[in-house]
PDB file of C-alpha atoms in Angstrom:
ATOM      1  CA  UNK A 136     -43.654  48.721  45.401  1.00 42.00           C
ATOM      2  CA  UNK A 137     -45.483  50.316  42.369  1.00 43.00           C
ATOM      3  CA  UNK A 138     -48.558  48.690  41.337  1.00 41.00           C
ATOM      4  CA  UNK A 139     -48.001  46.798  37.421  1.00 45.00           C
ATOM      5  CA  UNK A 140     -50.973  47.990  34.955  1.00 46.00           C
ATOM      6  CA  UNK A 141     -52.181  46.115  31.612  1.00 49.00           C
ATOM      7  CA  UNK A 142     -51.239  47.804  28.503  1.00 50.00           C
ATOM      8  CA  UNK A 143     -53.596  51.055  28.084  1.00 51.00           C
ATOM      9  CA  UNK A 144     -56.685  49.570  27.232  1.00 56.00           C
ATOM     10  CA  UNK A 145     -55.968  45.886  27.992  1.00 66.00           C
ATOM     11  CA  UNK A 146     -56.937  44.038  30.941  1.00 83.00           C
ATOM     12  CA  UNK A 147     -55.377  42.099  33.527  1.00 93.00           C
ATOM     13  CA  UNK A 148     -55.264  38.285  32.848  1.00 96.00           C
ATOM     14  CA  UNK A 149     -57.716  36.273  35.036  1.00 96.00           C
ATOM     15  CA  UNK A 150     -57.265  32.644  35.778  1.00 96.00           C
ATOM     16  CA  UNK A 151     -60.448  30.541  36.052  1.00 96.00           C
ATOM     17  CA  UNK A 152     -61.253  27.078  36.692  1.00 91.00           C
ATOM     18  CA  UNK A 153     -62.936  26.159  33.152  1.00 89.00           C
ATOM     19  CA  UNK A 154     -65.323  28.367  30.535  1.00 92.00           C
ATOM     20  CA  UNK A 155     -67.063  27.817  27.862  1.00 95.00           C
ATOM     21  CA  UNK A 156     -65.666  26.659  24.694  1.00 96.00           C
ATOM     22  CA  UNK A 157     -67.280  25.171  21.562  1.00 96.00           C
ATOM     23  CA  UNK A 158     -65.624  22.865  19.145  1.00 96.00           C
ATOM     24  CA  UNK A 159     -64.581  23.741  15.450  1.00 95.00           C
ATOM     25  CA  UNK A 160     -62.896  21.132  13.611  1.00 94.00           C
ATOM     26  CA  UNK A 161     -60.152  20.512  15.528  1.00 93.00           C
ATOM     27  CA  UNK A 162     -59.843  23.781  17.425  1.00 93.00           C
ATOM     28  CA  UNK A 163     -61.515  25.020  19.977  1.00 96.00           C
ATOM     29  CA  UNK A 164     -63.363  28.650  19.830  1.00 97.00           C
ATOM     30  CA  UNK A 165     -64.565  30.706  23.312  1.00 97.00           C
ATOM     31  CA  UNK A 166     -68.583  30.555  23.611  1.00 96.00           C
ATOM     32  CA  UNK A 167     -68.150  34.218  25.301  1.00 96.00           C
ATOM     33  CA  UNK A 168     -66.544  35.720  22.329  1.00 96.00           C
ATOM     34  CA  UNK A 169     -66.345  33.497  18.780  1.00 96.00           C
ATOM     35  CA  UNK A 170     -61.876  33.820  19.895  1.00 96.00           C
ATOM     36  CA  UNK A 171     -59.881  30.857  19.066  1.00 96.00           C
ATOM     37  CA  UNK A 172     -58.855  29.418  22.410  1.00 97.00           C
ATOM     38  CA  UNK A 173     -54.827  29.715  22.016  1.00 97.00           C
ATOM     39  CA  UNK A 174     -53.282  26.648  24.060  1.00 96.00           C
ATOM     40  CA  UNK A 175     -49.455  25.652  25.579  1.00 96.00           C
ATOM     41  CA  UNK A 176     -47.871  22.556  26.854  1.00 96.00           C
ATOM     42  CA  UNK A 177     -44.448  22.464  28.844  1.00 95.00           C
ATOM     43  CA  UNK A 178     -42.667  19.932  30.402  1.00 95.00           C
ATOM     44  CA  UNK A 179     -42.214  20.714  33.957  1.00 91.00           C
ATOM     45  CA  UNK A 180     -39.509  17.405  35.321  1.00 95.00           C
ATOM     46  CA  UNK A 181     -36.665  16.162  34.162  1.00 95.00           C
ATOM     47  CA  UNK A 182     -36.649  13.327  31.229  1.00 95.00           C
ATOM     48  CA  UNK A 183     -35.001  11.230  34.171  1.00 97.00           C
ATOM     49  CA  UNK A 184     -37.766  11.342  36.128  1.00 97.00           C
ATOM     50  CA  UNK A 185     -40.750   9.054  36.807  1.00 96.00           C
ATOM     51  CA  UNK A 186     -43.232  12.326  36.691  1.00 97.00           C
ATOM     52  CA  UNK A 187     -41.593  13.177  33.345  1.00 97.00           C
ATOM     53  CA  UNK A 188     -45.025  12.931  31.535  1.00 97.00           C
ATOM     54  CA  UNK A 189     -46.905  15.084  33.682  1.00 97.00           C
ATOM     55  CA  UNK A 190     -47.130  18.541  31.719  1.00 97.00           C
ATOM     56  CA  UNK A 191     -48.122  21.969  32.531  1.00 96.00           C
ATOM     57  CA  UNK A 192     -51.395  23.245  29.807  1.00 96.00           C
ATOM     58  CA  UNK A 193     -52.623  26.015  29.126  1.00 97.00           C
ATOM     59  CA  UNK A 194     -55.364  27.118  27.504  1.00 97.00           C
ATOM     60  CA  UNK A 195     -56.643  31.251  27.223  1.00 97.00           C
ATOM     61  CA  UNK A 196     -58.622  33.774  25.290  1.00 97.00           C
ATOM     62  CA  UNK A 197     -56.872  36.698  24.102  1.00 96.00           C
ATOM     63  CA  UNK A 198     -60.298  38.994  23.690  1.00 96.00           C
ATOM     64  CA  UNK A 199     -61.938  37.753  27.191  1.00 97.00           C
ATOM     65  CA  UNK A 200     -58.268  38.033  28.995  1.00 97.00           C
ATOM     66  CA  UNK A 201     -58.514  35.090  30.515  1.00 97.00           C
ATOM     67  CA  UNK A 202     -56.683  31.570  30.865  1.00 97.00           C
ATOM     68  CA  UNK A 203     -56.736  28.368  32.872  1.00 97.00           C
ATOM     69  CA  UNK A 204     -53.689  25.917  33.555  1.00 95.00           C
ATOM     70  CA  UNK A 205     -53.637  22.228  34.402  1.00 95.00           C
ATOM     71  CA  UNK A 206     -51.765  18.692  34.424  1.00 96.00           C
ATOM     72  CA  UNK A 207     -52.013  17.031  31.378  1.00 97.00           C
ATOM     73  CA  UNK A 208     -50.733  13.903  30.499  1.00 97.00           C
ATOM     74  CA  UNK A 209     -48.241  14.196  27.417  1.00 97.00           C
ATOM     75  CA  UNK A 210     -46.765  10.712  26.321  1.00 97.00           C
ATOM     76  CA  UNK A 211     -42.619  10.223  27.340  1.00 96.00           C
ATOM     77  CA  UNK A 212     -42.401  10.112  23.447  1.00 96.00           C
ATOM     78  CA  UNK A 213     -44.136  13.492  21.980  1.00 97.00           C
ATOM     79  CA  UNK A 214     -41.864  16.364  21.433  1.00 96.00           C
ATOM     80  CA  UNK A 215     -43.470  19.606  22.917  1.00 96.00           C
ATOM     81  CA  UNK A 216     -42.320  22.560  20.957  1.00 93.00           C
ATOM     82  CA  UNK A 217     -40.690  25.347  23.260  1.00 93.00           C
ATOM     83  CA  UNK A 218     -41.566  28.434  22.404  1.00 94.00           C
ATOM     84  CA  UNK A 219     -39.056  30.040  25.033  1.00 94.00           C
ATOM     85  CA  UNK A 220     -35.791  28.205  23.251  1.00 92.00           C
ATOM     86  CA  UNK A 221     -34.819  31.406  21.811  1.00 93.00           C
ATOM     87  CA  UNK A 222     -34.805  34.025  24.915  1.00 95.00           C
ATOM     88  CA  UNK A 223     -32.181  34.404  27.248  1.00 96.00           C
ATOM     89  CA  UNK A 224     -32.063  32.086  30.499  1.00 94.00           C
ATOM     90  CA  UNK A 225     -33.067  35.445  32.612  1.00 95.00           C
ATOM     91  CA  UNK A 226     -35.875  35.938  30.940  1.00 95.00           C
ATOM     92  CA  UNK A 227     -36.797  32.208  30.317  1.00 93.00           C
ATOM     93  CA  UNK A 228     -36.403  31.958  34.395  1.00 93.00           C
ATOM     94  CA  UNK A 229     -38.774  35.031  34.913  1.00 95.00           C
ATOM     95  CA  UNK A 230     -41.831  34.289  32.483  1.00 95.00           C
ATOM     96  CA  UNK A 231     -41.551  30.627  34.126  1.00 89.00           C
ATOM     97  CA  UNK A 232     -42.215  31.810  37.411  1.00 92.00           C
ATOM     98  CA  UNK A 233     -45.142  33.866  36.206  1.00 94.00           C
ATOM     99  CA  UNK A 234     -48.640  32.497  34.718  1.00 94.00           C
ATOM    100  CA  UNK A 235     -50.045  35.937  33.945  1.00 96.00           C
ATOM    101  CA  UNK A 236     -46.250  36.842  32.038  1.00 96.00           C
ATOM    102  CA  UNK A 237     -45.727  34.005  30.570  1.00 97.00           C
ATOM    103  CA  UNK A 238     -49.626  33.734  28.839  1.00 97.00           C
ATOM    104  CA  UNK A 239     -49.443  37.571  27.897  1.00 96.00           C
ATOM    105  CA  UNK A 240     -45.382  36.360  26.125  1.00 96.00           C
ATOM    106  CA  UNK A 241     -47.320  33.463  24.596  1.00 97.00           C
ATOM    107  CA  UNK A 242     -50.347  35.468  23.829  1.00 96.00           C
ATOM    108  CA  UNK A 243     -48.194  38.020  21.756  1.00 94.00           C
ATOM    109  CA  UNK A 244     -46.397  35.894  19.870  1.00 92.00           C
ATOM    110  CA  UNK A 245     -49.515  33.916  18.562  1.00 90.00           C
ATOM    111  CA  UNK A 246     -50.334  37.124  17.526  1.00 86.00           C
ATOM    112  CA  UNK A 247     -47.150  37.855  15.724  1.00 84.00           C
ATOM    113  CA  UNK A 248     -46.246  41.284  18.146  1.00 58.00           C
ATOM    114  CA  UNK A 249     -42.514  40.251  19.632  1.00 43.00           C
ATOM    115  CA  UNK A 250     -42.267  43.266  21.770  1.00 44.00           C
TER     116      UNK A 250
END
């Protein structure tokens, strides 16, 4: 199996636990770097079920290539926009089962590059 490579002069995506952010207004800016910290929330159950609430977030830095995910709590009632409603189901199902994929997807559209 061939070994994937980030784009020529881009590195891999590394998850960590937390890092350093500081607050600006109501955004949120990497201490490492000065980046806005770019964040996501999906729903990851059913509306029909109990666990409905319980969200996937995630939260990265495009310059520092890095990104953490959690459980969040997002209330029954708040619409979460999804930012994957316009792809095919094939590719839907493969950034979904990917972190690193689907960050780098999200991470180029917030940048406005669709390719």
């Amino acid at each position: 199996m061939a070994t994937r490579r980030a784009p020529a002069g881009r590195q891999h995506w590394r998850k960590v636990g937390t890092w350093d952010t500081v607050a600006d207004g109501d955004c949120r800016i990497c201490a490492a770097c000065g980046t806005p910290v770019r964040s996501y929330q999906y729903r990851f159950y059913p509306p029909e079920s109990s666990m409905f609430e319980r969200c996937i977030g995630l939260a990265w830095c495009s310059s520092c290539r890095i990104y953490s995910g959690n459980m969040v709590h997002v209330p029954r009632k708040r619409v979460l926009v999804d930012a994957l409603a316009s792809l095919p189901g094939e590719q839907r199902e493969r950034l979904a089962r990917s972190e690193t994929r689907l960050i780098e997807f999200l991470d180029r559209q917030a940048r406005g590059n669709r390719d």
